[in-house]
Short mmCIF file of N, CA and C in Angstrom, two decimals:
data_model
loop_
_atom_site.label_atom_id
_atom_site.label_comp_id
_atom_site.label_asym_id
_atom_site.label_seq_id
_atom_site.Cartn_x
_atom_site.Cartn_y
_atom_site.Cartn_z
N MET A 1 29.26 3.01 12.95
CA MET A 1 29.36 2.02 13.00
C MET A 1 29.90 0.87 13.54
N THR A 2 30.61 0.89 14.54
CA THR A 2 31.10 0.90 15.68
C THR A 2 31.26 -0.91 15.73
N ARG A 3 32.34 -1.75 16.23
CA ARG A 3 33.03 -2.34 15.87
C ARG A 3 33.15 -3.53 17.30
N ARG A 4 32.18 -5.05 17.44
CA ARG A 4 32.05 -5.22 18.88
C ARG A 4 33.33 -6.70 18.41
N ARG A 5 33.55 -6.29 19.91
CA ARG A 5 35.10 -7.66 19.43
C ARG A 5 33.78 -9.29 19.74
N LEU A 6 34.12 -10.07 19.19
CA LEU A 6 33.99 -12.00 19.37
C LEU A 6 33.25 -12.18 20.61
N LYS A 7 32.66 -12.54 21.10
CA LYS A 7 32.41 -13.06 22.81
C LYS A 7 33.46 -15.15 22.70
N PRO A 8 33.76 -15.12 23.54
CA PRO A 8 34.94 -16.46 23.47
C PRO A 8 33.40 -17.54 23.10
N GLU A 9 32.51 -17.95 23.24
CA GLU A 9 31.48 -18.46 22.37
C GLU A 9 31.13 -18.57 20.74
N GLU A 10 30.79 -17.27 20.39
CA GLU A 10 31.17 -17.43 19.30
C GLU A 10 31.82 -17.34 18.33
N LEU A 11 33.63 -16.86 18.98
CA LEU A 11 34.60 -17.31 18.53
C LEU A 11 34.82 -19.16 18.45
N GLU A 12 34.55 -19.98 19.48
CA GLU A 12 34.98 -21.20 19.37
C GLU A 12 33.75 -21.93 18.37
N LEU A 13 32.08 -20.56 18.08
CA LEU A 13 31.46 -21.52 17.03
C LEU A 13 32.13 -21.42 15.30
N TRP A 14 32.31 -19.94 15.11
CA TRP A 14 33.31 -19.77 13.96
C TRP A 14 33.64 -21.15 13.74
N ARG A 15 35.12 -20.96 14.56
CA ARG A 15 36.78 -22.46 14.52
C ARG A 15 36.12 -23.39 14.28
N LYS A 16 34.67 -23.58 14.60
CA LYS A 16 34.51 -25.78 14.25
C LYS A 16 33.66 -25.48 12.94
N VAL A 17 32.79 -23.98 12.48
CA VAL A 17 32.71 -24.28 11.20
C VAL A 17 33.38 -24.17 9.99
N ALA A 18 35.00 -23.38 10.47
CA ALA A 18 35.67 -23.89 9.58
C ALA A 18 36.79 -24.45 9.68
N GLN A 19 36.47 -25.00 10.32
CA GLN A 19 37.48 -27.08 9.83
C GLN A 19 36.49 -27.64 9.43
N THR A 20 35.66 -27.74 9.38
CA THR A 20 34.52 -28.42 8.42
C THR A 20 34.60 -27.61 6.99
N THR A 21 34.95 -26.82 5.88
CA THR A 21 35.09 -26.04 5.33
C THR A 21 35.83 -26.67 3.97
N GLU A 22 35.76 -26.70 3.08
CA GLU A 22 36.94 -27.10 2.00
C GLU A 22 36.77 -26.07 1.52
N LYS A 23 39.18 -25.88 1.29
CA LYS A 23 38.97 -24.76 0.37
C LYS A 23 38.86 -24.63 -1.03
N LEU A 24 38.11 -23.74 -2.04
CA LEU A 24 37.75 -23.38 -3.00
C LEU A 24 39.09 -24.32 -4.25
N HIS A 25 40.26 -23.56 -3.58
CA HIS A 25 41.89 -23.12 -4.53
C HIS A 25 42.70 -23.95 -3.36
N PRO A 26 42.88 -24.94 -3.10
CA PRO A 26 44.23 -25.21 -2.62
C PRO A 26 45.41 -24.53 -2.79
N GLU A 27 46.62 -24.55 -1.85
CA GLU A 27 47.42 -23.97 -2.60
C GLU A 27 48.43 -24.65 -3.65
N GLY A 28 48.56 -25.85 -3.73
CA GLY A 28 49.26 -26.51 -4.53
C GLY A 28 48.33 -27.29 -6.11
N ARG A 29 47.16 -26.32 -5.45
CA ARG A 29 46.08 -26.76 -7.57
C ARG A 29 46.57 -25.56 -8.17
N HIS A 30 46.62 -24.82 -8.30
CA HIS A 30 46.45 -23.72 -8.95
C HIS A 30 47.14 -24.25 -10.68
N VAL A 31 45.61 -23.96 -11.35
CA VAL A 31 45.51 -24.34 -12.91
C VAL A 31 45.99 -23.24 -13.76
N ASP A 32 46.34 -22.87 -14.53
CA ASP A 32 46.21 -22.18 -15.63
C ASP A 32 45.87 -22.60 -17.04
N THR A 33 44.78 -22.00 -16.93
CA THR A 33 44.52 -22.22 -17.76
C THR A 33 44.47 -21.27 -19.03
N PRO A 34 44.71 -21.71 -20.58
CA PRO A 34 44.79 -20.69 -21.21
C PRO A 34 43.40 -20.06 -22.21
N LEU A 35 43.32 -18.80 -21.85
CA LEU A 35 41.87 -18.02 -21.93
C LEU A 35 41.63 -18.64 -23.94
N PRO A 36 40.66 -18.73 -24.28
CA PRO A 36 40.34 -18.82 -26.08
C PRO A 36 41.04 -17.69 -26.91
N LYS A 37 41.70 -18.10 -27.57
CA LYS A 37 42.14 -16.36 -28.68
C LYS A 37 40.58 -16.43 -29.47
N PRO A 38 40.32 -14.58 -29.47
CA PRO A 38 39.45 -14.05 -30.54
C PRO A 38 39.77 -14.28 -31.64
N SER A 39 38.13 -14.79 -32.06
CA SER A 39 38.43 -14.63 -33.78
C SER A 39 38.69 -13.21 -34.39
N PRO A 40 39.39 -13.68 -35.43
CA PRO A 40 39.33 -12.29 -35.83
C PRO A 40 38.09 -12.20 -36.79
N ARG A 41 37.16 -10.33 -36.79
CA ARG A 41 36.22 -10.48 -36.99
C ARG A 41 36.09 -9.05 -38.39
N LYS A 42 35.27 -9.74 -39.38
CA LYS A 42 35.02 -8.43 -40.38
C LYS A 42 34.82 -7.58 -39.74
N THR A 43 35.29 -5.78 -40.11
CA THR A 43 34.15 -4.96 -39.66
C THR A 43 33.39 -4.07 -40.74
N PRO A 44 32.47 -4.48 -40.25
CA PRO A 44 31.35 -4.40 -41.50
C PRO A 44 31.10 -2.71 -41.98
N LYS A 45 30.47 -3.21 -43.43
CA LYS A 45 30.86 -2.03 -43.95
C LYS A 45 29.44 -0.85 -43.78
N ALA A 46 30.30 0.33 -43.50
CA ALA A 46 28.04 1.47 -43.23
C ALA A 46 27.48 1.54 -44.58
N ARG A 47 26.45 1.26 -43.83
CA ARG A 47 25.30 0.56 -44.97
C ARG A 47 25.13 2.41 -45.40
N ILE A 48 25.52 3.46 -44.26
CA ILE A 48 24.57 4.99 -45.07
C ILE A 48 26.21 5.67 -45.11
N ASP A 49 26.29 5.67 -46.25
CA ASP A 49 27.63 6.85 -46.44
C ASP A 49 26.95 8.55 -46.42
N GLY A 50 28.20 8.95 -45.46
CA GLY A 50 27.49 10.10 -45.44
C GLY A 50 26.50 10.98 -44.56
N PHE A 51 26.48 10.34 -43.95
CA PHE A 51 24.53 10.97 -42.68
C PHE A 51 24.88 11.61 -41.69
N ASP A 52 24.57 12.77 -41.98
CA ASP A 52 24.25 13.52 -40.43
C ASP A 52 23.02 13.54 -40.41
N LEU A 53 23.24 14.16 -38.60
CA LEU A 53 21.88 13.72 -38.13
C LEU A 53 21.03 14.91 -38.46
N GLY A 54 20.03 14.69 -38.16
CA GLY A 54 19.22 16.31 -38.32
C GLY A 54 19.11 17.12 -40.46
N GLN A 55 20.25 16.15 -41.41
CA GLN A 55 20.21 16.79 -42.02
C GLN A 55 19.52 17.30 -43.09
N ASP A 56 18.07 16.67 -42.96
CA ASP A 56 17.20 16.91 -43.87
C ASP A 56 15.59 16.90 -43.19
N SER A 57 16.25 18.05 -41.68
CA SER A 57 15.76 18.11 -41.06
C SER A 57 15.14 19.50 -41.33
N LYS A 58 14.05 20.39 -41.49
CA LYS A 58 13.37 21.31 -42.55
C LYS A 58 13.76 22.56 -40.97
N PHE A 59 13.39 22.86 -39.54
CA PHE A 59 13.88 23.45 -38.43
C PHE A 59 15.55 23.56 -38.53
N LYS A 60 15.33 24.42 -38.68
CA LYS A 60 16.72 25.51 -38.37
C LYS A 60 17.00 26.14 -37.42
N GLY A 61 16.36 26.64 -36.88
CA GLY A 61 15.95 27.23 -35.58
C GLY A 61 16.41 26.71 -34.55
N ASN A 62 16.34 27.71 -33.37
CA ASN A 62 16.75 27.09 -31.61
C ASN A 62 16.03 28.39 -31.43
N ASP A 63 14.63 28.08 -31.66
CA ASP A 63 13.28 29.32 -31.03
C ASP A 63 12.32 28.23 -30.28
N HIS A 64 12.36 27.53 -29.39
CA HIS A 64 12.26 26.27 -28.27
C HIS A 64 11.19 27.20 -27.40
N ASP A 65 10.22 28.12 -28.06
CA ASP A 65 8.68 28.71 -26.64
C ASP A 65 7.69 29.04 -27.35
N ILE A 66 7.16 27.42 -27.30
CA ILE A 66 6.13 27.30 -28.18
C ILE A 66 5.05 27.44 -27.66
N ALA A 67 5.14 28.48 -26.34
CA ALA A 67 3.54 29.05 -26.11
C ALA A 67 3.59 30.28 -27.53
N PRO A 68 1.86 31.24 -27.06
CA PRO A 68 1.87 31.62 -28.27
C PRO A 68 1.69 33.23 -27.43
N SER A 69 2.79 34.65 -28.28
CA SER A 69 3.08 35.26 -27.49
C SER A 69 1.85 36.27 -27.24
N VAL A 70 1.33 36.99 -25.92
CA VAL A 70 0.69 37.75 -25.68
C VAL A 70 -0.46 37.81 -26.27
N SER A 71 0.34 38.63 -28.11
CA SER A 71 -0.31 39.59 -28.85
C SER A 71 -1.44 38.30 -29.42
N GLU A 72 -0.85 37.79 -29.38
CA GLU A 72 -1.68 36.90 -30.00
C GLU A 72 -2.23 35.44 -29.42
N ARG A 73 -1.90 35.37 -27.92
CA ARG A 73 -3.37 35.29 -27.25
C ARG A 73 -4.36 35.99 -27.06
N ILE A 74 -4.43 37.38 -26.64
CA ILE A 74 -5.53 38.32 -26.93
C ILE A 74 -6.26 38.21 -27.51
N LYS A 75 -5.72 37.87 -29.19
CA LYS A 75 -6.04 38.16 -30.58
C LYS A 75 -7.00 37.53 -30.52
N SER A 76 -6.69 35.27 -30.07
CA SER A 76 -7.58 34.53 -30.00
C SER A 76 -8.60 34.38 -29.29
N ALA A 77 -9.16 35.31 -28.16
CA ALA A 77 -9.27 35.14 -26.70
C ALA A 77 -10.81 35.71 -28.11
N PRO A 78 -11.99 34.89 -27.45
CA PRO A 78 -13.41 35.10 -27.64
C PRO A 78 -13.96 36.63 -27.64
N VAL A 79 -15.11 37.24 -28.47
CA VAL A 79 -15.34 37.98 -28.03
C VAL A 79 -16.45 38.50 -27.05
N HIS A 80 -16.25 38.65 -26.06
CA HIS A 80 -17.92 38.60 -25.45
C HIS A 80 -18.51 39.99 -25.04
N MET A 81 -17.88 41.14 -25.66
CA MET A 81 -19.18 42.28 -25.99
C MET A 81 -19.60 42.17 -27.52
N ASP A 82 -20.20 43.43 -27.22
CA ASP A 82 -21.04 43.78 -29.41
C ASP A 82 -20.30 43.44 -30.03
N ARG A 83 -20.69 43.12 -30.78
CA ARG A 83 -19.07 43.06 -32.28
C ARG A 83 -19.28 43.68 -33.07
N LYS A 84 -19.96 45.15 -32.92
CA LYS A 84 -19.76 46.18 -33.52
C LYS A 84 -18.62 47.32 -32.52
N THR A 85 -18.77 47.00 -31.85
CA THR A 85 -18.52 48.15 -30.81
C THR A 85 -17.11 47.72 -30.71
N PHE A 86 -16.79 46.11 -30.69
CA PHE A 86 -14.83 46.09 -30.69
C PHE A 86 -14.77 45.87 -31.73
N GLY A 87 -15.60 46.00 -32.75
CA GLY A 87 -14.90 46.46 -33.97
C GLY A 87 -14.59 47.85 -34.21
N ARG A 88 -14.94 48.77 -33.71
CA ARG A 88 -14.74 50.24 -33.02
C ARG A 88 -13.81 50.63 -32.24
N LEU A 89 -13.34 49.51 -31.50
CA LEU A 89 -12.54 49.95 -30.13
C LEU A 89 -11.11 49.11 -30.87
N LYS A 90 -11.23 48.38 -31.52
CA LYS A 90 -10.13 48.11 -32.46
C LYS A 90 -8.91 48.87 -32.95
N ARG A 91 -10.35 49.37 -34.02
CA ARG A 91 -10.29 50.65 -35.19
C ARG A 91 -9.20 51.75 -34.08
N GLY A 92 -9.46 52.38 -32.29
CA GLY A 92 -8.66 53.15 -31.94
C GLY A 92 -10.23 54.27 -32.47
N LYS A 93 -11.24 53.95 -32.97
CA LYS A 93 -12.41 54.86 -32.62
C LYS A 93 -12.57 55.21 -31.06
N LEU A 94 -12.61 54.29 -30.30
CA LEU A 94 -13.82 54.39 -28.70
C LEU A 94 -12.39 55.51 -28.04
N VAL A 95 -12.97 56.14 -27.82
CA VAL A 95 -11.67 57.06 -26.54
C VAL A 95 -11.85 56.18 -24.98
N PRO A 96 -10.60 56.78 -24.61
CA PRO A 96 -11.17 55.78 -23.00
C PRO A 96 -11.13 56.13 -21.81
N GLU A 97 -11.88 56.05 -21.14
CA GLU A 97 -13.00 57.29 -20.27
C GLU A 97 -11.33 57.34 -18.70
N GLY A 98 -10.91 56.99 -18.98
CA GLY A 98 -9.76 57.02 -18.09
C GLY A 98 -8.49 55.90 -18.69
N LYS A 99 -7.23 55.81 -17.38
CA LYS A 99 -5.94 55.52 -18.36
C LYS A 99 -4.72 55.09 -17.00
N LEU A 100 -4.51 54.46 -16.33
CA LEU A 100 -3.24 53.74 -15.46
C LEU A 100 -2.33 53.16 -16.63
N ASP A 101 -0.64 54.32 -15.96
CA ASP A 101 0.84 54.10 -16.56
C ASP A 101 0.97 53.51 -15.81
N LEU A 102 1.09 52.07 -15.61
CA LEU A 102 2.42 50.78 -15.12
C LEU A 102 3.76 51.20 -15.10
N HIS A 103 4.19 51.62 -16.57
CA HIS A 103 4.85 51.40 -16.71
C HIS A 103 5.87 51.84 -16.18
N GLY A 104 6.82 51.45 -16.11
CA GLY A 104 8.22 51.28 -15.23
C GLY A 104 8.28 51.38 -13.67
N MET A 105 6.93 51.15 -13.55
CA MET A 105 6.60 49.73 -12.12
C MET A 105 7.12 48.19 -11.51
N THR A 106 7.21 48.49 -10.62
CA THR A 106 7.69 47.05 -10.38
C THR A 106 6.14 46.10 -9.82
N MET A 107 6.12 44.59 -9.90
CA MET A 107 4.66 44.29 -9.84
C MET A 107 3.96 43.79 -8.48
N ASP A 108 4.92 44.35 -7.83
CA ASP A 108 4.79 44.02 -6.52
C ASP A 108 4.00 46.04 -6.60
N ARG A 109 4.19 46.41 -7.29
CA ARG A 109 3.79 47.79 -7.18
C ARG A 109 2.24 48.21 -8.09
N ALA A 110 2.17 47.17 -8.91
CA ALA A 110 1.79 47.92 -10.31
C ALA A 110 0.42 46.60 -10.62
N HIS A 111 0.59 45.64 -9.58
CA HIS A 111 -0.80 45.05 -9.51
C HIS A 111 -1.60 45.47 -8.53
N PRO A 112 -1.27 45.73 -6.99
CA PRO A 112 -2.66 46.54 -6.64
C PRO A 112 -3.02 47.75 -7.00
N ALA A 113 -2.31 48.37 -7.59
CA ALA A 113 -2.57 49.79 -8.07
C ALA A 113 -3.71 49.82 -9.16
N LEU A 114 -3.56 48.76 -10.09
CA LEU A 114 -4.04 47.59 -11.53
C LEU A 114 -5.46 46.95 -10.84
N THR A 115 -5.20 46.39 -10.12
CA THR A 115 -7.45 46.19 -8.89
C THR A 115 -7.74 47.16 -9.05
N ALA A 116 -7.31 48.91 -8.01
CA ALA A 116 -7.32 49.42 -7.40
C ALA A 116 -8.28 49.89 -9.08
N PHE A 117 -7.34 49.97 -9.64
CA PHE A 117 -7.79 51.21 -10.75
C PHE A 117 -9.12 50.99 -10.99
N ILE A 118 -8.80 49.66 -11.51
CA ILE A 118 -10.18 49.02 -12.06
C ILE A 118 -11.76 48.73 -11.50
N LEU A 119 -11.00 48.76 -10.01
CA LEU A 119 -12.44 47.97 -9.20
C LEU A 119 -13.15 49.36 -8.91
N ARG A 120 -12.41 50.82 -9.31
CA ARG A 120 -12.89 52.11 -8.76
C ARG A 120 -13.37 52.52 -10.24
N ALA A 121 -13.07 52.34 -11.48
CA ALA A 121 -12.99 52.62 -12.64
C ALA A 121 -14.73 52.08 -12.64
N HIS A 122 -14.57 50.92 -12.57
CA HIS A 122 -16.43 50.10 -12.31
C HIS A 122 -17.13 50.32 -11.54
N SER A 123 -16.55 50.79 -10.53
CA SER A 123 -17.76 51.10 -9.84
C SER A 123 -17.87 52.61 -9.82
N GLN A 124 -17.21 53.74 -10.61
CA GLN A 124 -17.68 55.37 -11.35
C GLN A 124 -18.24 55.41 -12.40
N GLY A 125 -18.72 54.27 -12.74
CA GLY A 125 -19.57 53.54 -13.80
C GLY A 125 -19.12 53.20 -14.73
N LYS A 126 -17.60 52.89 -15.48
CA LYS A 126 -16.98 53.82 -16.64
C LYS A 126 -16.95 52.31 -17.05
N ARG A 127 -16.50 52.52 -18.93
CA ARG A 127 -16.77 51.15 -20.02
C ARG A 127 -15.66 50.70 -20.30
N LEU A 128 -14.94 51.93 -20.76
CA LEU A 128 -13.72 51.32 -21.16
C LEU A 128 -12.28 52.27 -20.70
N VAL A 129 -11.18 51.76 -20.08
CA VAL A 129 -10.08 52.19 -19.86
C VAL A 129 -8.87 52.02 -20.22
N LEU A 130 -7.88 52.37 -19.91
CA LEU A 130 -6.62 51.83 -20.96
C LEU A 130 -5.70 52.26 -20.10
N VAL A 131 -5.08 50.81 -20.09
CA VAL A 131 -3.76 50.75 -19.31
C VAL A 131 -2.68 50.10 -20.05
N ILE A 132 -1.61 51.45 -19.37
CA ILE A 132 -0.49 51.39 -19.57
C ILE A 132 0.98 50.05 -19.68
N THR A 133 1.20 49.48 -20.03
CA THR A 133 2.68 48.30 -19.36
C THR A 133 3.87 48.93 -20.02
N GLY A 134 3.71 49.65 -21.53
CA GLY A 134 4.97 49.48 -22.15
C GLY A 134 5.63 47.88 -22.48
N LYS A 135 6.00 47.87 -23.96
CA LYS A 135 6.52 46.64 -24.03
C LYS A 135 7.44 45.76 -23.49
N GLY A 136 8.08 47.28 -22.85
CA GLY A 136 9.61 46.01 -22.04
C GLY A 136 10.48 45.98 -23.22
N LYS A 137 11.65 45.66 -22.19
CA LYS A 137 13.21 46.02 -22.83
C LYS A 137 13.75 44.18 -23.10
N ASP A 138 14.62 44.28 -23.74
CA ASP A 138 15.62 43.38 -23.91
C ASP A 138 16.82 43.03 -23.26
N ARG A 139 16.58 42.20 -22.15
CA ARG A 139 17.42 42.06 -20.81
C ARG A 139 17.79 41.22 -20.89
N ASP A 140 19.37 40.87 -20.04
CA ASP A 140 19.31 39.62 -19.58
C ASP A 140 19.06 38.15 -20.49
N GLN A 141 19.50 38.54 -21.82
CA GLN A 141 19.59 37.68 -22.51
C GLN A 141 21.35 36.73 -23.10
N ASP A 142 21.60 37.08 -21.71
CA ASP A 142 23.02 36.43 -22.00
C ASP A 142 22.86 34.71 -20.73
N GLY A 143 21.65 34.46 -20.13
CA GLY A 143 21.84 33.25 -18.88
C GLY A 143 21.11 31.87 -20.83
N PRO A 144 21.41 30.69 -19.56
CA PRO A 144 20.29 29.68 -19.97
C PRO A 144 18.94 30.08 -20.38
N ILE A 145 18.22 30.31 -19.37
CA ILE A 145 16.69 30.06 -19.47
C ILE A 145 16.40 31.32 -20.36
N PRO A 146 15.72 31.67 -21.58
CA PRO A 146 14.81 32.48 -22.24
C PRO A 146 13.85 33.54 -20.79
N VAL A 147 13.77 34.61 -21.11
CA VAL A 147 13.35 35.33 -20.05
C VAL A 147 12.62 36.14 -21.17
N ARG A 148 11.45 36.28 -20.95
CA ARG A 148 10.52 36.72 -21.64
C ARG A 148 10.87 39.03 -21.53
N ARG A 149 10.10 39.31 -22.66
CA ARG A 149 10.14 40.54 -22.87
C ARG A 149 9.00 41.55 -22.46
N GLY A 150 8.90 42.18 -21.61
CA GLY A 150 8.30 43.01 -20.45
C GLY A 150 6.88 42.04 -19.86
N VAL A 151 7.46 42.41 -18.57
CA VAL A 151 7.13 41.68 -17.57
C VAL A 151 5.69 41.79 -17.29
N LEU A 152 4.75 43.67 -16.84
CA LEU A 152 4.40 43.54 -17.01
C LEU A 152 2.95 43.62 -17.93
N ARG A 153 3.49 43.05 -19.01
CA ARG A 153 2.57 43.20 -20.46
C ARG A 153 2.03 42.00 -20.45
N HIS A 154 2.69 40.84 -20.01
CA HIS A 154 2.89 39.31 -19.52
C HIS A 154 1.30 39.13 -18.56
N ASN A 155 2.24 39.76 -17.23
CA ASN A 155 1.09 39.83 -16.30
C ASN A 155 -0.03 40.55 -16.16
N VAL A 156 -0.79 41.54 -16.95
CA VAL A 156 -1.22 42.58 -16.73
C VAL A 156 -2.58 41.37 -17.06
N PRO A 157 -2.59 40.76 -18.58
CA PRO A 157 -4.30 40.56 -18.83
C PRO A 157 -4.13 39.02 -18.19
N HIS A 158 -3.48 37.91 -17.42
CA HIS A 158 -3.41 37.36 -16.33
C HIS A 158 -4.44 37.58 -14.68
N TRP A 159 -4.11 38.76 -14.83
CA TRP A 159 -4.39 39.68 -14.00
C TRP A 159 -6.05 39.97 -14.06
N LEU A 160 -6.21 40.60 -15.31
CA LEU A 160 -7.05 41.15 -15.44
C LEU A 160 -8.28 39.59 -16.06
N SER A 161 -7.59 38.75 -15.89
CA SER A 161 -8.23 37.23 -15.48
C SER A 161 -8.93 36.55 -14.67
N THR A 162 -8.21 36.84 -12.75
CA THR A 162 -8.41 35.93 -12.20
C THR A 162 -9.43 37.08 -11.13
N PRO A 163 -9.81 36.17 -9.83
CA PRO A 163 -10.39 37.84 -8.76
C PRO A 163 -9.73 38.56 -8.45
N PRO A 164 -10.36 39.35 -8.23
CA PRO A 164 -11.35 39.68 -8.14
C PRO A 164 -11.72 40.85 -9.61
N LEU A 165 -10.28 40.91 -10.32
CA LEU A 165 -10.72 41.87 -11.16
C LEU A 165 -12.12 41.30 -12.66
N ALA A 166 -11.88 39.83 -12.76
CA ALA A 166 -12.58 38.66 -13.01
C ALA A 166 -14.00 39.04 -13.62
N GLN A 167 -14.31 39.26 -12.33
CA GLN A 167 -16.11 39.57 -12.00
C GLN A 167 -16.10 41.08 -13.24
N VAL A 168 -15.39 42.01 -13.12
CA VAL A 168 -15.74 43.30 -13.61
C VAL A 168 -15.37 43.32 -14.79
N VAL A 169 -14.47 42.41 -15.89
CA VAL A 169 -14.05 42.88 -16.72
C VAL A 169 -14.41 42.03 -18.00
N LEU A 170 -15.21 42.53 -18.64
CA LEU A 170 -15.80 41.92 -19.71
C LEU A 170 -14.30 41.33 -20.96
N GLN A 171 -13.71 42.31 -21.66
CA GLN A 171 -12.82 41.82 -22.62
C GLN A 171 -11.25 42.84 -22.60
N VAL A 172 -10.24 42.36 -22.49
CA VAL A 172 -9.27 42.79 -22.62
C VAL A 172 -8.77 43.22 -23.91
N SER A 173 -8.82 44.12 -24.62
CA SER A 173 -8.23 43.93 -25.70
C SER A 173 -6.60 44.56 -25.83
N GLU A 174 -5.59 44.21 -27.22
CA GLU A 174 -4.38 45.04 -27.40
C GLU A 174 -4.88 46.83 -27.73
N ALA A 175 -4.07 47.59 -27.46
CA ALA A 175 -4.86 49.00 -27.84
C ALA A 175 -3.74 49.50 -29.46
N HIS A 176 -5.37 49.87 -29.59
CA HIS A 176 -4.59 50.66 -30.89
C HIS A 176 -3.29 51.71 -31.14
N LEU A 177 -2.68 51.89 -32.18
CA LEU A 177 -0.90 52.27 -32.61
C LEU A 177 -1.23 53.99 -32.08
N LYS A 178 -2.60 54.44 -31.57
CA LYS A 178 -2.61 55.89 -31.25
C LYS A 178 -2.84 56.30 -29.58
N HIS A 179 -3.17 54.71 -29.16
CA HIS A 179 -3.41 54.50 -28.23
C HIS A 179 -1.79 54.12 -26.95
N GLY A 180 -1.13 53.25 -27.62
CA GLY A 180 0.83 53.27 -27.77
C GLY A 180 -0.09 51.40 -28.46
N GLY A 181 -0.31 50.86 -28.71
CA GLY A 181 -0.23 49.60 -29.46
C GLY A 181 0.48 48.40 -28.70
N GLY A 182 1.26 47.88 -28.81
CA GLY A 182 1.73 46.57 -28.19
C GLY A 182 1.63 46.33 -26.24
N GLY A 183 1.67 48.12 -26.16
CA GLY A 183 2.35 48.52 -24.26
C GLY A 183 1.49 48.78 -23.64
N ALA A 184 -0.15 48.60 -24.20
CA ALA A 184 -1.37 49.50 -24.25
C ALA A 184 -2.09 48.20 -24.05
N TYR A 185 -3.46 48.07 -23.63
CA TYR A 185 -4.45 47.62 -23.34
C TYR A 185 -5.72 47.91 -23.81
N TYR A 186 -6.41 48.54 -23.90
CA TYR A 186 -8.08 48.35 -23.58
C TYR A 186 -8.58 46.98 -22.40
N VAL A 187 -9.00 47.82 -21.88
CA VAL A 187 -10.15 47.30 -20.94
C VAL A 187 -11.84 47.32 -20.98
N TYR A 188 -12.17 46.24 -20.95
CA TYR A 188 -13.74 47.42 -21.36
C TYR A 188 -14.23 46.89 -20.48
N LEU A 189 -14.87 47.47 -19.32
CA LEU A 189 -15.35 46.82 -18.27
C LEU A 189 -17.36 46.82 -18.04
N ARG A 190 -17.19 45.66 -17.94
CA ARG A 190 -18.82 45.53 -17.50
C ARG A 190 -20.03 46.32 -17.12
N ARG A 191 -21.28 46.46 -16.92
CA ARG A 191 -21.81 47.60 -16.58
C ARG A 191 -22.27 47.43 -15.17
N ALA A 192 -21.62 48.89 -14.77
CA ALA A 192 -22.66 48.87 -13.07
C ALA A 192 -23.65 47.96 -13.00
N ARG A 193 -23.98 47.26 -12.09
CA ARG A 193 -25.34 47.29 -11.44
C ARG A 193 -25.92 48.20 -9.86
#
């Protein structure tokens, strides 16, 4: 911002205004008034002795992840397929008709591979397929932001519940130990029309 010089008529107007004002503190009239002395205060006694914030708290851990784990979410999902068949599926008695191994793939490779595999299996009339994701590795734990273990393990159920796969997938369940346990999913497909 640049300053401009006052025009002569503006300067003359300012001088007239300045002559009509009174000074707040004329030079000869400066008076020092002593400040009142503060009265001595009594220090209040502590009402609570030896109190530490949170000393009676029941929660002592620092686990801030309030979202349920993938396993808990899948277990709590409603059963859309036949209950008897679902029970056999959970016990590992059903044999998958197809298998896709995403273990070691990046997300940008795994998502199209999963989509193609599921749609192809559905068009071939398969009902039960196995998708292997792996359990994931513990890494990058030094940072301030928590990193979930197993990126594919967390994303595959989401991908299966969104279009175009949601129209052909009837049920997603964690695999039995003999088929990979927590590192694999049973995907039960709808009947092909």
